[in-house]
Tab-separated table of N, CA and C and ligand atoms in Angstrom:
chain	number	residue	atom	x	y	z
N	9	UNK	N	-11.667	30.400	14.001
N	9	UNK	CA	-9.926	30.922	13.904
N	9	UNK	C	-10.086	30.816	15.478
N	10	UNK	N	-8.638	29.920	16.323
N	10	UNK	CA	-8.397	29.279	17.214
N	10	UNK	C	-8.183	30.858	18.390
N	11	UNK	N	-7.634	30.875	18.088
N	11	UNK	CA	-7.545	32.406	19.163
N	11	UNK	C	-7.932	33.912	18.995
N	12	UNK	N	-8.554	33.520	18.027
N	12	UNK	CA	-9.663	34.546	17.548
N	12	UNK	C	-10.575	35.167	18.700
N	13	UNK	N	-10.546	35.900	19.573
N	13	UNK	CA	-11.752	36.337	21.011
N	13	UNK	C	-13.047	36.058	20.937
N	14	UNK	N	-13.442	36.564	19.540
N	14	UNK	CA	-14.362	36.340	19.193
N	14	UNK	C	-15.197	35.373	18.963
N	15	UNK	N	-14.265	34.637	17.877
N	15	UNK	CA	-14.569	33.250	17.671
N	15	UNK	C	-14.451	32.786	18.962
N	16	UNK	N	-13.933	33.244	20.083
N	16	UNK	CA	-14.397	31.866	21.432
N	16	UNK	C	-15.718	32.319	21.848
N	17	UNK	N	-16.271	33.679	21.989
N	17	UNK	CA	-17.075	34.240	22.098
N	17	UNK	C	-17.690	32.750	21.747
N	18	UNK	N	-18.347	32.960	20.390
N	18	UNK	CA	-18.891	32.594	18.773
N	18	UNK	C	-19.010	30.717	19.890
N	19	UNK	N	-18.123	30.291	20.137
N	19	UNK	CA	-17.781	28.909	20.579
N	19	UNK	C	-18.261	28.503	22.439
N	20	UNK	N	-18.425	29.789	23.125
N	20	UNK	CA	-18.618	29.852	24.186
N	20	UNK	C	-17.700	29.278	25.143
N	21	UNK	N	-16.107	30.023	24.964
N	21	UNK	CA	-15.455	29.986	25.726
N	21	UNK	C	-14.648	30.597	26.601
N	22	UNK	N	-15.425	31.854	26.493
N	22	UNK	CA	-15.501	33.024	26.732
N	22	UNK	C	-16.555	33.610	26.997
N	23	UNK	N	-17.008	33.958	28.419
N	23	UNK	CA	-18.613	34.301	28.628
N	23	UNK	C	-18.619	35.913	27.827
N	24	UNK	N	-20.218	36.234	27.434
N	24	UNK	CA	-19.804	37.581	27.404
N	24	UNK	C	-21.758	37.504	27.506
N	25	UNK	N	-22.156	38.952	27.756
N	25	UNK	CA	-23.404	39.413	27.822
N	25	UNK	C	-24.363	38.772	26.674
N	26	UNK	N	-24.582	37.971	25.923
N	26	UNK	CA	-25.197	37.425	24.925
N	26	UNK	C	-26.729	38.161	24.920
N	27	UNK	N	-26.470	38.952	23.667
N	27	UNK	CA	-28.162	39.894	23.658
N	27	UNK	C	-28.876	39.392	22.084
N	28	UNK	N	-28.440	38.357	21.393
N	28	UNK	CA	-29.064	38.211	20.375
N	28	UNK	C	-28.286	36.728	20.094
N	29	UNK	N	-28.977	35.905	19.216
N	29	UNK	CA	-28.138	34.782	18.602
N	29	UNK	C	-28.779	34.097	17.918
N	30	UNK	N	-28.999	33.656	16.439
N	30	UNK	CA	-29.495	33.142	15.263
N	30	UNK	C	-28.084	32.124	14.543
N	31	UNK	N	-28.801	31.373	13.776
N	31	UNK	CA	-28.070	30.199	12.998
N	31	UNK	C	-26.294	31.384	12.610
N	32	UNK	N	-26.400	32.550	11.662
N	32	UNK	CA	-25.018	33.524	11.511
N	32	UNK	C	-24.606	34.612	12.204
N	33	UNK	N	-25.173	34.191	13.410
N	33	UNK	CA	-24.857	35.845	13.995
N	33	UNK	C	-25.176	35.851	15.466
N	34	UNK	N	-23.926	36.626	16.390
N	34	UNK	CA	-24.157	36.713	17.662
N	34	UNK	C	-23.613	37.989	17.751
N	35	UNK	N	-25.001	38.695	18.814
N	35	UNK	CA	-24.528	39.782	19.521
N	35	UNK	C	-24.481	40.239	20.879
N	36	UNK	N	-23.721	40.625	21.221
N	36	UNK	CA	-23.689	41.033	22.846
N	36	UNK	C	-23.144	42.242	23.406
N	37	UNK	N	-22.760	42.336	24.187
N	37	UNK	CA	-22.451	43.862	25.213
N	37	UNK	C	-21.244	44.474	24.861
N	38	UNK	N	-20.806	45.500	24.404
N	38	UNK	CA	-19.542	45.773	25.044
N	38	UNK	C	-18.790	45.486	26.471
N	39	UNK	N	-17.709	44.789	25.763
N	39	UNK	CA	-17.000	45.078	27.789
N	39	UNK	C	-16.656	46.834	28.529
N	40	UNK	N	-16.515	47.561	27.308
N	40	UNK	CA	-16.110	48.979	27.472
N	40	UNK	C	-16.980	49.301	26.934
N	41	UNK	N	-18.253	49.747	27.546
N	41	UNK	CA	-19.966	50.497	26.869
N	41	UNK	C	-18.980	52.158	26.585
N	42	UNK	N	-19.217	52.097	25.102
N	42	UNK	CA	-18.757	53.968	24.906
N	42	UNK	C	-20.291	54.509	25.405
N	43	UNK	N	-21.429	54.751	25.294
N	43	UNK	CA	-23.073	54.762	25.942
N	43	UNK	C	-23.669	54.059	26.654
N	44	UNK	N	-24.962	54.588	27.322
N	44	UNK	CA	-25.678	53.142	28.070
N	44	UNK	C	-26.111	52.129	26.786
N	45	UNK	N	-26.089	52.029	25.472
N	45	UNK	CA	-26.301	50.639	25.096
N	45	UNK	C	-25.203	51.106	23.918
N	46	UNK	N	-24.345	49.521	23.953
N	46	UNK	CA	-23.048	49.421	23.249
N	46	UNK	C	-22.737	47.946	22.890
N	47	UNK	N	-23.680	47.362	21.691
N	47	UNK	CA	-24.040	46.142	21.112
N	47	UNK	C	-22.401	46.107	20.351
N	48	UNK	N	-22.551	44.614	20.094
N	48	UNK	CA	-21.523	44.449	19.305
N	48	UNK	C	-21.826	43.162	18.354
N	49	UNK	N	-22.478	43.538	17.505
N	49	UNK	CA	-22.677	42.442	16.702
N	49	UNK	C	-21.766	41.507	15.382
N	50	UNK	N	-21.597	40.296	15.760
N	50	UNK	CA	-21.062	39.646	15.167
N	50	UNK	C	-21.512	38.640	13.693
N	51	UNK	N	-20.540	38.618	12.212
N	51	UNK	CA	-21.126	37.309	11.844
N	51	UNK	C	-20.583	35.637	13.105
N	52	UNK	N	-21.171	34.469	12.769
N	52	UNK	CA	-20.036	33.570	13.615
N	52	UNK	C	-18.916	33.387	12.713
N	53	UNK	N	-19.496	33.928	11.352
N	53	UNK	CA	-18.104	33.100	10.380
N	53	UNK	C	-16.999	34.020	10.935
N	54	UNK	N	-15.678	33.268	10.900
N	54	UNK	CA	-14.441	34.388	11.019
N	54	UNK	C	-14.422	35.405	10.407
N	55	UNK	N	-14.552	36.268	9.554
N	55	UNK	CA	-14.094	37.331	8.407
N	55	UNK	C	-13.542	38.581	9.436
N	56	UNK	N	-12.121	38.728	9.036
N	56	UNK	CA	-11.144	39.721	10.077
N	56	UNK	C	-11.466	40.903	9.846
N	57	UNK	N	-12.412	41.748	8.611
N	57	UNK	CA	-13.140	42.972	8.543
N	57	UNK	C	-13.477	43.051	7.549
N	58	UNK	N	-14.263	44.416	7.206
N	58	UNK	CA	-14.598	44.974	6.028
N	58	UNK	C	-13.817	44.612	4.956
N	59	UNK	N	-12.605	44.866	5.174
N	59	UNK	CA	-11.595	44.602	3.980
N	59	UNK	C	-11.587	43.477	3.336
N	60	UNK	N	-12.033	42.177	3.982
N	60	UNK	CA	-11.728	40.802	4.031
N	60	UNK	C	-13.764	40.029	3.137
N	61	UNK	N	-13.971	41.210	3.252
N	61	UNK	CA	-15.205	40.657	2.962
N	61	UNK	C	-15.240	40.468	0.740
N	62	UNK	N	-15.564	39.306	0.148
N	62	UNK	CA	-16.237	38.759	-0.436
N	62	UNK	C	-17.577	38.798	-1.419
N	63	UNK	N	-17.937	39.062	-2.294
N	63	UNK	CA	-19.133	38.683	-3.232
N	63	UNK	C	-19.778	37.554	-2.583
N	64	UNK	N	-19.042	36.662	-1.913
N	64	UNK	CA	-19.952	35.524	-1.122
N	64	UNK	C	-20.453	35.542	-0.243
N	65	UNK	N	-20.017	36.885	0.643
N	65	UNK	CA	-20.959	37.402	2.216
N	65	UNK	C	-22.060	38.275	1.562
N	66	UNK	N	-22.213	38.901	0.382
N	66	UNK	CA	-23.372	39.770	0.181
N	66	UNK	C	-24.909	39.030	0.715
N	67	UNK	N	-25.308	38.132	1.383
N	67	UNK	CA	-26.391	38.136	1.763
N	67	UNK	C	-26.243	38.212	3.300
N	68	UNK	N	-25.167	37.623	4.009
N	68	UNK	CA	-25.224	37.561	5.106
N	68	UNK	C	-24.634	39.303	6.003
N	69	UNK	N	-24.301	40.078	4.940
N	69	UNK	CA	-24.045	41.538	5.535
N	69	UNK	C	-25.676	42.335	5.358
N	70	UNK	N	-26.249	41.834	4.415
N	70	UNK	CA	-27.465	42.279	4.393
N	70	UNK	C	-28.166	42.289	5.203
N	71	UNK	N	-28.403	40.337	5.914
N	71	UNK	CA	-28.908	40.311	7.153
N	71	UNK	C	-28.691	41.283	8.118
N	72	UNK	N	-27.056	41.426	8.243
N	72	UNK	CA	-26.148	42.256	9.533
N	72	UNK	C	-26.972	43.309	9.329
N	73	UNK	N	-27.008	44.341	8.160
N	73	UNK	CA	-27.830	45.488	8.188
N	73	UNK	C	-29.239	45.373	9.072
N	74	UNK	N	-29.702	44.713	8.801
N	74	UNK	CA	-30.517	44.084	9.124
N	74	UNK	C	-31.480	44.581	9.779
N	75	UNK	N	-30.268	44.149	10.554
N	75	UNK	CA	-30.677	43.070	12.286
N	75	UNK	C	-30.625	44.364	13.141
N	76	UNK	N	-28.972	45.136	12.817
N	76	UNK	CA	-29.123	46.531	13.233
N	76	UNK	C	-30.152	47.239	13.988
N	77	UNK	N	-31.182	47.520	13.000
N	77	UNK	CA	-32.217	48.634	13.873
N	77	UNK	C	-33.008	47.758	14.671
N	78	UNK	N	-33.140	46.423	14.335
N	78	UNK	CA	-34.107	45.568	14.980
N	78	UNK	C	-33.307	45.153	16.717
N	79	UNK	N	-31.934	44.959	16.828
N	79	UNK	CA	-31.213	45.096	17.970
N	79	UNK	C	-30.974	45.880	18.438
N	80	UNK	N	-31.042	47.590	18.162
N	80	UNK	CA	-30.864	48.578	18.254
N	80	UNK	C	-32.312	49.291	19.254
N	81	UNK	N	-33.306	48.913	18.508
N	81	UNK	CA	-34.674	48.949	19.547
N	81	UNK	C	-35.096	48.031	20.286
N	82	UNK	N	-34.506	46.706	20.072
N	82	UNK	CA	-34.877	45.962	21.326
N	82	UNK	C	-33.799	45.750	22.888
N	83	UNK	N	-32.947	46.748	22.455
N	83	UNK	CA	-32.420	46.707	23.858
N	83	UNK	C	-31.974	48.280	24.028
N	84	UNK	N	-32.588	49.317	24.112
N	84	UNK	CA	-32.674	49.877	24.793
N	84	UNK	C	-32.793	51.669	23.915
N	85	UNK	N	-32.302	51.240	22.478
N	85	UNK	CA	-31.616	52.354	21.586
N	85	UNK	C	-32.606	52.445	20.576
N	86	UNK	N	-34.056	52.788	20.387
N	86	UNK	CA	-34.612	52.609	19.424
N	86	UNK	C	-35.522	53.965	19.403
N	87	UNK	N	-34.380	55.196	19.774
N	87	UNK	CA	-34.712	56.341	19.222
N	87	UNK	C	-33.618	56.771	18.563
N	88	UNK	N	-32.512	56.043	18.735
N	88	UNK	CA	-31.495	56.559	18.065
N	88	UNK	C	-30.061	56.015	18.304
N	89	UNK	N	-29.598	55.604	17.129
N	89	UNK	CA	-28.163	55.078	17.309
N	89	UNK	C	-27.285	55.148	16.205
N	90	UNK	N	-25.795	54.839	16.386
N	90	UNK	CA	-24.419	55.109	15.416
N	90	UNK	C	-24.395	53.711	15.163
N	91	UNK	N	-24.064	53.554	14.156
N	91	UNK	CA	-22.988	52.327	13.844
N	91	UNK	C	-21.555	52.334	13.409
N	92	UNK	N	-20.479	51.501	13.333
N	92	UNK	CA	-19.740	51.871	13.207
N	92	UNK	C	-18.833	50.537	13.224
N	93	UNK	N	-18.304	50.470	11.939
N	93	UNK	CA	-17.233	49.497	11.958
N	93	UNK	C	-15.517	50.020	12.179
N	94	UNK	N	-14.794	49.759	12.868
N	94	UNK	CA	-13.535	49.959	12.486
N	94	UNK	C	-13.083	49.137	11.655
N	95	UNK	N	-12.671	49.536	10.449
N	95	UNK	CA	-11.438	48.789	9.366
N	95	UNK	C	-9.714	48.702	9.398
N	96	UNK	N	-9.107	48.000	10.207
N	96	UNK	CA	-7.616	47.605	9.940
N	96	UNK	C	-7.383	48.695	10.835
N	97	UNK	N	-5.921	48.250	11.149
N	97	UNK	CA	-5.106	49.316	12.152
N	97	UNK	C	-5.159	50.733	12.189
N	98	UNK	N	-5.115	51.259	11.135
N	98	UNK	CA	-5.397	52.922	10.587
N	98	UNK	C	-6.914	52.681	11.533
N	99	UNK	N	-7.756	52.179	11.077
N	99	UNK	CA	-8.886	52.391	11.441
N	99	UNK	C	-9.617	52.212	12.835
N	100	UNK	N	-8.558	52.282	13.247
N	100	UNK	CA	-8.995	51.683	14.820
N	100	UNK	C	-9.364	50.112	15.383
N	101	UNK	N	-9.328	49.479	14.684
N	101	UNK	CA	-9.332	47.837	14.553
N	101	UNK	C	-9.227	47.017	15.450
N	102	UNK	N	-9.385	46.989	16.983
N	102	UNK	CA	-8.416	46.152	17.536
N	102	UNK	C	-8.921	44.858	17.662
N	103	UNK	N	-9.666	43.830	17.665
N	103	UNK	CA	-10.565	42.985	17.664
N	103	UNK	C	-10.241	42.503	16.296
N	104	UNK	N	-9.957	42.101	15.159
N	104	UNK	CA	-9.892	41.504	13.839
N	104	UNK	C	-10.637	40.223	13.870
N	105	UNK	N	-11.998	40.071	13.929
N	105	UNK	CA	-13.269	39.642	13.414
N	105	UNK	C	-14.051	41.178	13.097
N	106	UNK	N	-14.183	40.375	12.318
N	106	UNK	CA	-15.458	41.717	11.644
N	106	UNK	C	-17.309	41.815	12.401
N	107	UNK	N	-17.010	43.248	12.923
N	107	UNK	CA	-17.819	43.172	13.496
N	107	UNK	C	-18.402	44.492	14.076
N	108	UNK	N	-19.968	44.880	14.117
N	108	UNK	CA	-21.089	46.582	13.832
N	108	UNK	C	-20.887	46.650	15.124
N	109	UNK	N	-20.140	47.785	15.596
N	109	UNK	CA	-20.718	48.350	17.109
N	109	UNK	C	-21.969	48.540	17.112
N	110	UNK	N	-22.787	49.070	17.549
N	110	UNK	CA	-23.899	49.377	18.098
N	110	UNK	C	-24.818	50.051	18.631
N	111	UNK	N	-24.451	51.691	19.008
N	111	UNK	CA	-24.066	52.583	20.106
N	111	UNK	C	-25.107	53.345	20.510
N	112	UNK	N	-25.831	53.624	21.145
N	112	UNK	CA	-26.719	54.238	21.285
N	112	UNK	C	-27.624	54.662	23.041
N	113	UNK	N	-29.034	55.218	23.097
N	113	UNK	CA	-29.154	54.619	24.631
N	113	UNK	C	-29.349	56.767	25.144
N	114	UNK	N	-30.390	56.737	25.811
N	114	UNK	CA	-30.416	58.281	25.973
N	114	UNK	C	-29.670	59.040	25.939
N	115	UNK	N	-29.696	59.999	25.792
N	115	UNK	CA	-28.253	61.189	25.809
N	115	UNK	C	-28.629	61.930	27.085
N	116	UNK	N	-27.835	62.581	27.877
N	116	UNK	CA	-26.547	62.413	26.982
N	116	UNK	C	-25.309	61.391	27.082
N	117	UNK	N	-24.517	61.468	26.388
N	117	UNK	CA	-22.938	60.762	26.423
N	117	UNK	C	-22.427	61.432	25.357
N	118	UNK	N	-21.382	61.116	25.536
N	118	UNK	CA	-19.736	61.448	24.430
N	118	UNK	C	-19.809	60.862	23.401
N	119	UNK	N	-19.361	60.846	22.041
N	119	UNK	CA	-18.574	59.873	21.333
N	119	UNK	C	-17.495	60.352	21.263
N	120	UNK	N	-16.428	60.802	21.737
N	120	UNK	CA	-15.766	61.387	21.666
N	120	UNK	C	-14.488	59.770	21.527
N	121	UNK	N	-14.748	59.611	22.438
N	121	UNK	CA	-14.094	57.833	22.430
N	121	UNK	C	-14.320	57.132	21.873
N	122	UNK	N	-15.637	57.501	20.312
N	122	UNK	CA	-15.826	56.329	19.589
N	122	UNK	C	-15.043	56.526	18.382
N	123	UNK	N	-14.015	57.957	18.579
N	123	UNK	CA	-12.826	58.115	17.395
N	123	UNK	C	-11.698	57.395	17.227
N	124	UNK	N	-11.225	56.356	18.899
N	124	UNK	CA	-10.059	56.709	18.521
N	124	UNK	C	-9.713	55.126	17.455
I	203	5GP	P1	-12.213	47.407	17.874
I	203	5GP	O1	-11.878	48.593	17.971
I	203	5GP	O2	-11.654	46.762	16.789
I	203	5GP	O3	-13.911	48.045	16.887
I	203	5GP	O4	-13.312	47.784	18.844
I	203	5GP	C1	-13.188	45.862	19.609
I	203	5GP	C2	-14.503	46.002	20.896
I	203	5GP	O5	-14.350	44.962	21.172
I	203	5GP	C3	-13.761	47.768	21.733
I	203	5GP	O6	-14.659	47.929	22.260
I	203	5GP	C4	-13.567	46.707	23.296
I	203	5GP	O7	-14.470	47.174	24.251
I	203	5GP	C5	-14.413	45.166	22.852
I	203	5GP	N1	-13.495	44.127	23.270
I	203	5GP	C6	-12.794	43.608	23.143
I	203	5GP	N2	-12.448	42.174	23.976
I	203	5GP	C7	-14.161	42.452	24.679
I	203	5GP	C8	-14.671	41.082	25.264
I	203	5GP	O8	-14.038	39.930	25.214
I	203	5GP	N3	-15.417	40.327	25.381
I	203	5GP	C9	-16.505	41.496	25.024
I	203	5GP	N4	-17.658	42.000	25.376
I	203	5GP	N5	-15.985	42.985	24.496
I	203	5GP	C10	-14.660	43.271	23.949
I	204	ZN	ZN1	-12.899	34.985	14.822
């Protein structure tokens, strides 16, 4: 999608601190981290939100879940992490390109800001 900010990151049109990339996914550091480790894992394919998933995305989403603990461990959140999908306006979703927040790192850190 042309004007989607995360599609622009996928295409390299705007900079991001990339943590992982393969044919189907890219993970990058959140621009406003809520904890010492805050990655955004996104499919390269534009899917707006969890609410837009279809049967054809089953394998892709399975792969996404398997990637999460691997990326967390590789980026300093091996002792535990939160995963979060904000979905839709009332779910607090701001960027309408499906993304998994992977949030963790050594405590203490507050998680109050994750609820917004
Ligand atoms: P949402 O509320 O949609 O789940 O969260 C979107 C997340 O994307 C926010 O945590 C926000 O900080 C992050 N974000 C928004 N724009 C950019 C950007 O241009 N680069 C990066 N790295 N993160 C972004
Ligand atoms: Zn997009």
